[in-house]
XYZ file of C-alpha atoms in Angstrom:
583
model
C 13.124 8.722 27.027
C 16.041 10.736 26.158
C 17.227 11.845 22.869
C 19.672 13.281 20.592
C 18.563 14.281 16.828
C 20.863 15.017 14.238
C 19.661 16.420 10.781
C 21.458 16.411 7.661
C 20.988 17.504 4.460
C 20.141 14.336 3.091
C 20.059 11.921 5.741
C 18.469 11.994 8.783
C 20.114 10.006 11.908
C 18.340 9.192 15.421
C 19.556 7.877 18.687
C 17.284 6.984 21.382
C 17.957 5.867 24.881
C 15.150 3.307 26.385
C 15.945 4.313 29.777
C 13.511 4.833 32.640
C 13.370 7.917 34.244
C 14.591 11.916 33.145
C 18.305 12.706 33.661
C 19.370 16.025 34.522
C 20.370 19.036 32.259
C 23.368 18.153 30.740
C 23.719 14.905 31.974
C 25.767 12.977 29.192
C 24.014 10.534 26.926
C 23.749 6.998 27.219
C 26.963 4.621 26.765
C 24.807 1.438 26.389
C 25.895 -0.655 23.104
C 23.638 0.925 19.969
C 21.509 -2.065 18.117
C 22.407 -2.242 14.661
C 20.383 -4.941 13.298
C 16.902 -3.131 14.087
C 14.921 -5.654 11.889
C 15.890 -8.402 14.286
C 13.302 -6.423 16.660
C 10.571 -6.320 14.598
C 7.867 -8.541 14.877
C 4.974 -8.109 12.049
C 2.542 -9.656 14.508
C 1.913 -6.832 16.391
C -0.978 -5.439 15.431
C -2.870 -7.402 13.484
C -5.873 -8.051 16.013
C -7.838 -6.012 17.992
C -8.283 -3.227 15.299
C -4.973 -2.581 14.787
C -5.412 -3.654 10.882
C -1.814 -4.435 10.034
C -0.772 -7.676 8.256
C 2.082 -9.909 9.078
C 2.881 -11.312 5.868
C 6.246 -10.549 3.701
C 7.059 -7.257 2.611
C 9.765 -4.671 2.065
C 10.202 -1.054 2.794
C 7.908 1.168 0.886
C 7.461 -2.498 -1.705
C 4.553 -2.955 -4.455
C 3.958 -6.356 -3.553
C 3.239 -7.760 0.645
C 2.658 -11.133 0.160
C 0.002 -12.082 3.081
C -2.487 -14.508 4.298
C -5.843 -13.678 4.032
C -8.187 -15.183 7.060
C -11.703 -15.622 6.901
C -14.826 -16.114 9.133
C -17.409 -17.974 7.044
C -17.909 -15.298 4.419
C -16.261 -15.510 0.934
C -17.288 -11.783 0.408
C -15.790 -10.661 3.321
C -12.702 -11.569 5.805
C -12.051 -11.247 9.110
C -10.524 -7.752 9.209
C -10.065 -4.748 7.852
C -6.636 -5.228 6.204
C -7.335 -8.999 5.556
C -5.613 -10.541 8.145
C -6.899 -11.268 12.109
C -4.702 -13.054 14.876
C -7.766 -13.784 16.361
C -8.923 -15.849 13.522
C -6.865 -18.979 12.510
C -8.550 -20.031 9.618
C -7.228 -18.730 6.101
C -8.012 -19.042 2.590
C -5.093 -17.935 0.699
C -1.987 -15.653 0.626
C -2.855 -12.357 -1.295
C -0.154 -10.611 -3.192
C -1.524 -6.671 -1.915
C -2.301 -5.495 1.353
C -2.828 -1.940 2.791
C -1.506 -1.134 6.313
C -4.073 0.208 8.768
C -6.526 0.836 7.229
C -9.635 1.931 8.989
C -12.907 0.537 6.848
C -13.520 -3.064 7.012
C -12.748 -4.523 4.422
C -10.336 -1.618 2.925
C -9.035 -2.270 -0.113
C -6.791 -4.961 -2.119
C -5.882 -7.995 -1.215
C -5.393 -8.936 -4.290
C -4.798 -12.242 -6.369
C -5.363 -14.864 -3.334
C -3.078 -17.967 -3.740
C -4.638 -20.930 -2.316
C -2.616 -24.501 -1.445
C -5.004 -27.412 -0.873
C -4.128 -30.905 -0.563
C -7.414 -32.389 -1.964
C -8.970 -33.645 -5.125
C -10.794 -30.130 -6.908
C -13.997 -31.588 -7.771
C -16.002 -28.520 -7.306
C -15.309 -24.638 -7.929
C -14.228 -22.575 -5.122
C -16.241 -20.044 -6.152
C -18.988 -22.146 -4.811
C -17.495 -22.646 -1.759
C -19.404 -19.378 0.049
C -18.404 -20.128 3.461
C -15.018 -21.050 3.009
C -15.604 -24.678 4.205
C -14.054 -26.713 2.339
C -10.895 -24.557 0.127
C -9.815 -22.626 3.167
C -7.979 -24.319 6.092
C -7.256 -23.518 9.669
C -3.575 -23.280 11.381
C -2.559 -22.604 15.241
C -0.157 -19.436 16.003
C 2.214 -22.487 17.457
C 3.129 -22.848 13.611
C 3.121 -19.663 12.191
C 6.490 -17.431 12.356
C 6.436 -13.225 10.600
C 9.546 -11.863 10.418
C 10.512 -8.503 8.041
C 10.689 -9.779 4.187
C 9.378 -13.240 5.253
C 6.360 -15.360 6.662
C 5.615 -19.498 7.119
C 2.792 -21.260 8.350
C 2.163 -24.842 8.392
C -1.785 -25.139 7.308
C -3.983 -27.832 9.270
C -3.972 -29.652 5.583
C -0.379 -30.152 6.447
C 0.952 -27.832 3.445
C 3.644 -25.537 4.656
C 3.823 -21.980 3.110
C 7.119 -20.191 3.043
C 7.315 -16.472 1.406
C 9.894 -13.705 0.655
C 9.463 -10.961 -1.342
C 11.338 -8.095 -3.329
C 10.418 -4.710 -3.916
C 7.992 -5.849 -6.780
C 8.296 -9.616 -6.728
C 8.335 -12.755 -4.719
C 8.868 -16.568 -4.454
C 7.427 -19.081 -2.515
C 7.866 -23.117 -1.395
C 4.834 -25.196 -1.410
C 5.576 -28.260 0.731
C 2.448 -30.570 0.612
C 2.196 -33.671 1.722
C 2.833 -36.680 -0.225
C -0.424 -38.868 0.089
C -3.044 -36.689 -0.937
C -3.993 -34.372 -4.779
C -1.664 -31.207 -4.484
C -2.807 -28.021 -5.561
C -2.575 -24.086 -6.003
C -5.906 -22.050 -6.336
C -5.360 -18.480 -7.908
C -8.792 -16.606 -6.883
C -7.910 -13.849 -9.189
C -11.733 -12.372 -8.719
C -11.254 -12.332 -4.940
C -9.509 -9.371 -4.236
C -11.126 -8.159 -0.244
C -14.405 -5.924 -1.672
C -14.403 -7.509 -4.660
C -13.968 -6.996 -8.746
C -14.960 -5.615 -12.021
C -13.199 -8.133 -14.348
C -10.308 -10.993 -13.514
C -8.200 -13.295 -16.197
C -6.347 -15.883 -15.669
C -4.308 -18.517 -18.020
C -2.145 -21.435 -17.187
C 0.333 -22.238 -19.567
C 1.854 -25.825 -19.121
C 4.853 -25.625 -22.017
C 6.378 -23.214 -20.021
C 5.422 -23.658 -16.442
C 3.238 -20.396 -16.151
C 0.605 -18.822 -14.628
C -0.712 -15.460 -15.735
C -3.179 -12.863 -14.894
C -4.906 -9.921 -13.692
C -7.509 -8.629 -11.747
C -9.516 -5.081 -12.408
C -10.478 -3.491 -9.070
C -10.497 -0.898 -6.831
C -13.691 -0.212 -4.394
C -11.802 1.603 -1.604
C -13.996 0.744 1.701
C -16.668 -0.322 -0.885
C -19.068 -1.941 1.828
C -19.340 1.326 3.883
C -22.599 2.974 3.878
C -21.454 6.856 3.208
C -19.947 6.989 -0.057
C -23.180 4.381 -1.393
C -22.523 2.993 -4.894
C -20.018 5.875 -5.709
C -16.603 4.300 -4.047
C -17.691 0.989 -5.615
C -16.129 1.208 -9.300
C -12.932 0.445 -10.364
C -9.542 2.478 -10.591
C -6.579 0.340 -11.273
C -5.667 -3.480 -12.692
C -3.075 -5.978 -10.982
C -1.190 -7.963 -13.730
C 0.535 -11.283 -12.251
C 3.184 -13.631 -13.752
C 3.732 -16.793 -11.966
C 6.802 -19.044 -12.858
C 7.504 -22.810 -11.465
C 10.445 -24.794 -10.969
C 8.441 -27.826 -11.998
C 5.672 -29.420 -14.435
C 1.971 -29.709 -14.009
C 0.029 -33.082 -13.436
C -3.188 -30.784 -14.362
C -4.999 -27.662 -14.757
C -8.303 -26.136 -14.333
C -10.613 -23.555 -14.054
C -13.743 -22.151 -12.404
C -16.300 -19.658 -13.215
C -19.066 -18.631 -10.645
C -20.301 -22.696 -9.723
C -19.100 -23.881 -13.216
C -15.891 -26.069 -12.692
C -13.709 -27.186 -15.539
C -11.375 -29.642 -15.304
C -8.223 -29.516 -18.516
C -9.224 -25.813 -19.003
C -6.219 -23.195 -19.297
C -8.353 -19.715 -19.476
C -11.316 -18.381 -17.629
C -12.593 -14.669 -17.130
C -14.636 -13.384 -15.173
C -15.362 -10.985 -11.760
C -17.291 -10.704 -8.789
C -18.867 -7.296 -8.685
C -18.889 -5.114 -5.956
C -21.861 -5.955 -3.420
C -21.613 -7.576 -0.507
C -22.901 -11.133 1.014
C -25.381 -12.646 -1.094
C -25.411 -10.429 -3.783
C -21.898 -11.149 -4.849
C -21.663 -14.799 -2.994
C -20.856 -16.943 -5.767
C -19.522 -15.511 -8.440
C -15.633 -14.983 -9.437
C -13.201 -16.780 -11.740
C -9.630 -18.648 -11.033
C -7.756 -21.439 -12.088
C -5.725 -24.170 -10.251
C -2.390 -26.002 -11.343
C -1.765 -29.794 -9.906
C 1.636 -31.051 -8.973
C 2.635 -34.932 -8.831
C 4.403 -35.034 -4.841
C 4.971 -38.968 -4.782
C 8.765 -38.413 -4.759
C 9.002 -34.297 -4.315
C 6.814 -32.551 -2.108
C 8.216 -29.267 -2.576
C 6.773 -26.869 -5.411
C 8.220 -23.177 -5.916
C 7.040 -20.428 -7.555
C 8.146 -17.350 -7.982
C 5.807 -14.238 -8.822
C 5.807 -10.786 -10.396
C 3.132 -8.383 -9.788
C 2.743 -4.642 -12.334
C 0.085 -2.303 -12.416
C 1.247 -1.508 -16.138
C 1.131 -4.848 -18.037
C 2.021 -8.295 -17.897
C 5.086 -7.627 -19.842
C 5.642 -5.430 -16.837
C 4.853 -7.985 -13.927
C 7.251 -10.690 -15.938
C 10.301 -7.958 -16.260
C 10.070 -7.281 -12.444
C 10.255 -10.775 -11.908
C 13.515 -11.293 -14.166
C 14.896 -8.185 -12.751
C 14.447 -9.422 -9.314
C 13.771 -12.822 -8.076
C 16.685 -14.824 -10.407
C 15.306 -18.094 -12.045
C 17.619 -20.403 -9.022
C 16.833 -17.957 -6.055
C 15.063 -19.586 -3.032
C 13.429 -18.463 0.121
C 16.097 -17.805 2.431
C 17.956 -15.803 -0.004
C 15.668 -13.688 -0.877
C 14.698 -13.440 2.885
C 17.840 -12.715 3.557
C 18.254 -9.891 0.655
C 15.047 -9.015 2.378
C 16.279 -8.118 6.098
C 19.129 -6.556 4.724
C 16.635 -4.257 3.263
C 14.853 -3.524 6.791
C 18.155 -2.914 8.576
C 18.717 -0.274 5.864
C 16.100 1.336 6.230
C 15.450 0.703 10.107
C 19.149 2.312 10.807
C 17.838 5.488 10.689
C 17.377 5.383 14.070
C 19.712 3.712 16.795
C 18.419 2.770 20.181
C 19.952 1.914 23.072
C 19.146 0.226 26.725
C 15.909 -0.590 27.348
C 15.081 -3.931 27.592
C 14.097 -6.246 24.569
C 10.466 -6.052 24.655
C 10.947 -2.073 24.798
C 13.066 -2.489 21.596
C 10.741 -4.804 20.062
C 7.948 -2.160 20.558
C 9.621 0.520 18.934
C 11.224 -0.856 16.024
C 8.007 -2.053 15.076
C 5.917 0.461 15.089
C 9.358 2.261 12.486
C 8.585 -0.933 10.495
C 4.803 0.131 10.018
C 5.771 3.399 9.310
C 7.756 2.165 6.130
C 5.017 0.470 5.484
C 3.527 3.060 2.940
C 3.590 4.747 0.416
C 3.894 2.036 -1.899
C 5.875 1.649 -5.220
C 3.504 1.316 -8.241
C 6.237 2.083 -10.680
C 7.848 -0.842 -12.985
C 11.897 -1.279 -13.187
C 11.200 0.326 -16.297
C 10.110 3.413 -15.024
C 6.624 3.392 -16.305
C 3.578 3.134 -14.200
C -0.477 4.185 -14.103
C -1.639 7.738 -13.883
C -4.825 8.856 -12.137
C -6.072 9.271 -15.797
C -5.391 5.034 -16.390
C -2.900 5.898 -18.852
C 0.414 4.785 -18.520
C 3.543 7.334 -17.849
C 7.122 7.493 -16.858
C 8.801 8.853 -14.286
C 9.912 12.324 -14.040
C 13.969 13.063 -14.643
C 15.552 12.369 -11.521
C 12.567 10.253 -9.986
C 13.567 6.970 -8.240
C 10.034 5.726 -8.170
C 6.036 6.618 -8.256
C 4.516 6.174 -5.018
C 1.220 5.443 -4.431
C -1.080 4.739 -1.262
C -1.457 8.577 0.476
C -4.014 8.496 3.391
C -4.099 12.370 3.393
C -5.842 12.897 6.449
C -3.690 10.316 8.755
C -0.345 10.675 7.423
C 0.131 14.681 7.011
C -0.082 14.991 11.181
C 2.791 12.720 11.687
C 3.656 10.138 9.152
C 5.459 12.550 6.738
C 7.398 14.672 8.942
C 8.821 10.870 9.687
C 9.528 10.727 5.991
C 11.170 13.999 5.754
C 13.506 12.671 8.517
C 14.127 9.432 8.082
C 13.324 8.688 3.988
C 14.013 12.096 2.943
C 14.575 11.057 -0.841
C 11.140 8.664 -0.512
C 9.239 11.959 0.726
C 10.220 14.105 -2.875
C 9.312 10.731 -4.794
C 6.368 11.019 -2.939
C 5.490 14.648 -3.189
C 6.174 14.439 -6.825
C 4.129 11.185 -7.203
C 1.130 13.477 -5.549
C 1.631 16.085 -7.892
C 1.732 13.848 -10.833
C -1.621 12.240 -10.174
C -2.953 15.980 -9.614
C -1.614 16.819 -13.471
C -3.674 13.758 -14.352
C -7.046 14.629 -12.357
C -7.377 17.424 -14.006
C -5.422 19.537 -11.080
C -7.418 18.304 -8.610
C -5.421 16.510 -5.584
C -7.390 13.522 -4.611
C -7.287 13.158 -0.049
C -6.594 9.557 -0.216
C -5.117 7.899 -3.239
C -5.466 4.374 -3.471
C -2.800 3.071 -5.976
C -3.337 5.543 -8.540
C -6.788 5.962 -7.776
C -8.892 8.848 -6.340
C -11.182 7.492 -3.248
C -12.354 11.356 -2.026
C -11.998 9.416 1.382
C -12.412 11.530 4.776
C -12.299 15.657 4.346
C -10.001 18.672 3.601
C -7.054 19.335 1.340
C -4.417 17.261 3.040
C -1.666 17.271 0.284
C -1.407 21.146 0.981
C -0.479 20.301 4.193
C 1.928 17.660 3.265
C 3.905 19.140 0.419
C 4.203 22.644 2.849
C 5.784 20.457 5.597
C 8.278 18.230 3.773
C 9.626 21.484 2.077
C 9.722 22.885 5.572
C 11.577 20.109 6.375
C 14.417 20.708 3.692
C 12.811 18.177 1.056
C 13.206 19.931 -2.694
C 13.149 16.889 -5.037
C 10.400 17.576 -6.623
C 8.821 20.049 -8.753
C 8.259 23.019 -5.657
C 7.029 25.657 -8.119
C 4.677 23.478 -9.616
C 3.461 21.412 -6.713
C 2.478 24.687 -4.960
C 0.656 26.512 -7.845
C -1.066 23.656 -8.599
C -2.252 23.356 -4.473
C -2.839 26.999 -4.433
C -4.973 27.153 -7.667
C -6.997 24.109 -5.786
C -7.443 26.478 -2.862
C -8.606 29.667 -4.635
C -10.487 28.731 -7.646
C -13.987 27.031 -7.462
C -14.174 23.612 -9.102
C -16.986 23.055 -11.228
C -18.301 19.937 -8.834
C -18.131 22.409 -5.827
C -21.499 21.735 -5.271
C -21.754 18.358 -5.734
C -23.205 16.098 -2.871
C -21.677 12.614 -4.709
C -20.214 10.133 -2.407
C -20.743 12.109 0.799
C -20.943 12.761 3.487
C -17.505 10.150 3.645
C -16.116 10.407 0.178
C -17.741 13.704 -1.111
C -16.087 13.836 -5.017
C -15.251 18.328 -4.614
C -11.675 18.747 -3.141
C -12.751 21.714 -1.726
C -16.577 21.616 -1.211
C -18.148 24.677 -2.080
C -15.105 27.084 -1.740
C -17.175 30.173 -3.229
C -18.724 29.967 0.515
C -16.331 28.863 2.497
C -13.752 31.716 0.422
C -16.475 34.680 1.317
C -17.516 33.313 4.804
C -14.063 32.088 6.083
C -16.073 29.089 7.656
C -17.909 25.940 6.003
C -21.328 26.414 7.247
C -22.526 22.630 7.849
C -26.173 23.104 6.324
C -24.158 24.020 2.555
C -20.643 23.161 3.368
C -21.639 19.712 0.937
C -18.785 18.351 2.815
C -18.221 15.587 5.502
C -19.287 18.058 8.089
C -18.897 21.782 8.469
C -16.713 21.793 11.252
C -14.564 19.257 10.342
C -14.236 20.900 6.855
C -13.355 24.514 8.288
C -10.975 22.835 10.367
C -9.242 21.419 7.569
C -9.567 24.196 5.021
C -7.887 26.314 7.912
C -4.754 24.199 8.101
C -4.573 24.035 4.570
C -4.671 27.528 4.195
C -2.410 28.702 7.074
C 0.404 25.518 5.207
C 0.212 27.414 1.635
C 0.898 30.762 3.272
C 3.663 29.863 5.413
C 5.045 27.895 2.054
C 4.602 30.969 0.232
C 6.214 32.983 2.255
C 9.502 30.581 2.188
C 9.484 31.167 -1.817
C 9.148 34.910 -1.369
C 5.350 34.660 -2.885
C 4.406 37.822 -0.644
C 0.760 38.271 -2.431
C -0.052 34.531 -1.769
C 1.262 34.771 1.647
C -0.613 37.901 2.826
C -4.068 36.140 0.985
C -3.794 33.050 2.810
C -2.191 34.408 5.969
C -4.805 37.135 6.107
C -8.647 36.440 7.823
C -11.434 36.467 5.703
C -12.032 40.433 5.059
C -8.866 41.796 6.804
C -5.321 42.983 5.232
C -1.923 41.202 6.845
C 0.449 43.281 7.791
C 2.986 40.489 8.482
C 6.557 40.978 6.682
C 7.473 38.462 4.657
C 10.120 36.324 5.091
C 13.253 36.107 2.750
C 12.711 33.503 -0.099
C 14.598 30.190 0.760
C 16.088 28.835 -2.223
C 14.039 26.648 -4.337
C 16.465 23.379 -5.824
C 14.036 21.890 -9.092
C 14.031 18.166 -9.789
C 14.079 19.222 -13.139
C 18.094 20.813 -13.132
C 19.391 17.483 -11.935
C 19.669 14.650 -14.009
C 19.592 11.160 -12.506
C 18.329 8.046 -14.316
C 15.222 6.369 -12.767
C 16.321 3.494 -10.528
């Protein structure tokens, strides 16, 4: 491969030559025609079997809502891979509005609010239906099609599913077929490990269905971490609006059905297989297809309220807009953001390769912010966004995405990666200044080991990002790094999800290692490892803002005095001295 970078200050521009073979020094660059519609590449299929733990269902770059099915084995509590979604399993039992990108417990985490079509009478309640036998169907690949911002598959029940999605909203056609009971389960309990509480209310006057779910249980069935990852951190709200009346409603709760109810409550808890087999709450809505087969809804999801979810809908989806339009709003979106980088030659499976794997990259961090502004805090208060901040992100896999992922960011979505860096540091303001290593939503996890946002922050400013708070991102990281936290000691949640951000730091300060024996970390090793990186990040980040004293501590080995210089202070740009209403 041969290629030519070009940085700017705020944009970042790549062109890449798929050409076999090395051409000689100073040979001139490619003259092959540059693709400009890189989302016509992309195909959200790859991936999603064989542990690759992506999803192929609609989404948009960096979006709150990927609308996706969710396939399953036999096991209501569980599905059929990590993210919800396997290739190699073509039987489904509903399209969830959340999914997580590659993520590496099984199951990981949302998969939230599964919407269900089944063309059948609902005589019993689908919480009953443990095995997914009778309200799940199957489908062949032959009629399923994933493209960026949109996905359709025609079910073995012979309903066809089409989806598109906005940044925080979606809408969908229903066709069912016209001789059999037509039908939408919401499974608002059956998010993919589970939940605390759901809610759910139809509302026939005005065509509505409404919701939430409270969940959370990052990786909750894996064995280190125990009961501690199994609680709850954050609450989907829903708003679901149709283009057409009911015929009927109902409800479930656990095996209870009840047909004519509009309201049920109720969740599933957080074990796994029989202990949680069972249980759960939803609804359904019934449509009369005799002489229209087609049903649409369109959907807004918040993590703030459902006033929130119901504004994201207005703001987005309008009350007329249909599939392909928003699909086609959609790709727009993806060759935006895919443009970044131009390729050239190759052939098109080469190009197909690439461009998807950019597409996954955009995949996260997610929006969790309203239009509004507001959105949850680590604290599960509500807040708004910082002057000049486009948007809260949430979603940080610490450990993953500060090798690669957000040196991307910096060069690509520069003005995603300060959103992002600021996001981080707001949720550390509302945990009490500690940064969590993987933030689910606005939750803390603990999940996998060392201080990864020092890491982070250190390399996007590196990288020329300063939208966000610098000064107080890094004494916030640095405080993390040199003062003990009172749970230093504590062995909660590990050895995968220990609850210190920096495990016993008194030790690890004096001894410049993490023995393993006391380290009350993942593993000593591992841990020293990490702190080191850390460490060396914050001193070469001091040393850009002229913090000489915080340099030579971190820069120096345990017991020993740096003589290093250090380097003159770059200028530091605050997100605070330029005004720019939230988007």
């Amino acid at each position: 491969m041969r290629r030519l970078l070009t940085v700017g200050a705020a944009t970042a521009s790549t062109v890449v030559a798929l050409l076999p073979g090395i051409p000689p020094a100073g040979a001139a660059p490619t003259t092959a025609a540059q693709v400009n519609h890189g989302a016509r590449y992309v195909d959200p299929l790859i991936g999603s079997s064989k542990g690759g733990n992506t999803f192929p269902g609609a989404s948009l770059p960096f979006g709150m809502i990927a609308w996706s099915p969710t396939s399953t084995a036999g096991d209501q509590t569980n599905t059929a891979a990590a993210g919800g979604y396997s290739y190699d399993t073509t039987r489904l039992r509903g399209f969830s509005l959340t999914h997580l990108n590659g993520t590496g417990c099984h199951p990981g985490a949302a998969g939230d609010i599964p919407i269900m079509p089944y063309a059948g009478s609902v005589d019993s309640s689908p919480s009953a239906d443990t095995k997914d036998a009778k309200y799940a169907a199957n489908f062949s690949h032959e009629e399923e099609k994933a493209e960026p911002g949109r996905y359709q598959v025609k079910l073995d029940n012979d309903v066809t599913t089409d989806l598109a999605v906005s940044t925080r909203a979606g809408v969908a056609d229903f066709t069912f077929p016209r001789d059999r009971p037509a039908n939408l389960l919401f499974r608002v309990s059956n998010s993919l490990n589970g939940s605390e509480d759901a809610h759910i209310e139809m509302d026939s006057a005005h065509r509505k269905v409404t919701g939430w779910v409270e969940t959370g249980a990052f990786c909750g069935r894996r064995a280190n971490g125990g009961t501690n990852n199994r609680k709850s951190y954050y609450r989907l709200y829903f708003s679901a609006a149709f283009d057409r009346a009911f015929s009927a409603t109902g409800t479930w709760h656990d095996d209870r059905l009840s047909p004519g109810s509009t309201r049920a409550d109720g969740g599933e808890g957080y074990a796994t297989g029989a202990d949680r087999a069972g249980r759960g709450s939803g609804g359904y809505v019934s449509f009369d297809t005799e002489h229209d087969d087609d049903v649409r809804m369109r959907v807004g999801i918040s993590y703030v309220s459902l006033a929130g979810a119901e504004a994201n809908l207005r703001g987005e989806i309008p009350r007329n807009a249909d599939v392909p339009e928003v699909a086609a709003s959609g790709q727009r979106a993806w060759d935006r953001a895919l443009s970044g980088v131009k390729v050239s030659g190759g052939t098109e499976d080469r190009r197909t390769v690439f461009y998807t794997a950019l597409y996954h990259a955009f995949q996260q961090p997610n929006v969790i912010s309203d239009r509004d502004g507001r959105y949850p805090g680590m604290d599960r208060r509500v807040h708004a966004l910082a002057r000049g901040q486009k948007a809260q992100y949430g979603n940080f896999s610490g450990w993953d995405q500060y090798r690669a992922h957000v040196q991307l960011l910096a060069l690509l979505q520069p003005r995603v990666a300060g959103d992002f860096a600021q996001s981080l540091y707001h949720f550390a303001q509302q945990n009490k200044g500690v940064w969590d290593r993987w933030v689910h939503i606005s939750g803390a996890t603990h999940v996998m080991t060392g201080d990864p946002s020092a890491a982070t922050l250190a390399t996007l400013y590196a990288m020329g990002v300063r939208d966000f708070d610098v000064r107080g991102a890094f004494d916030s990281l640095y405080r993390q790094a040199t003062v003990p936290a009172p749970d230093q000691l504590s062995d909660a949640g590990c050895p995968g999800q220990c609850v210190s951000a920096r495990p016993n730091l008194t030790q690890y300060t004096a001894l410049g290692y993490a023995p393993h024996d006391t380290c009350h970390c993942w593993g000593g090793a591992a841990e020293t490892l990490e702190g080191s990186v850390a460490d060396a990040a914050l001193a070469q980040w001091a040393r850009m803002l002229g913090r000489d004293e915080q340099y030579r501590a971190n820069a120096a080995p345990t017991g020993s005095t740096s003589s290093i210089p250090p380097r003159h202070p770059t200028p530091v740009t605050s997100r605070h001295a330029r005004p720019t209403a939230p988007g």
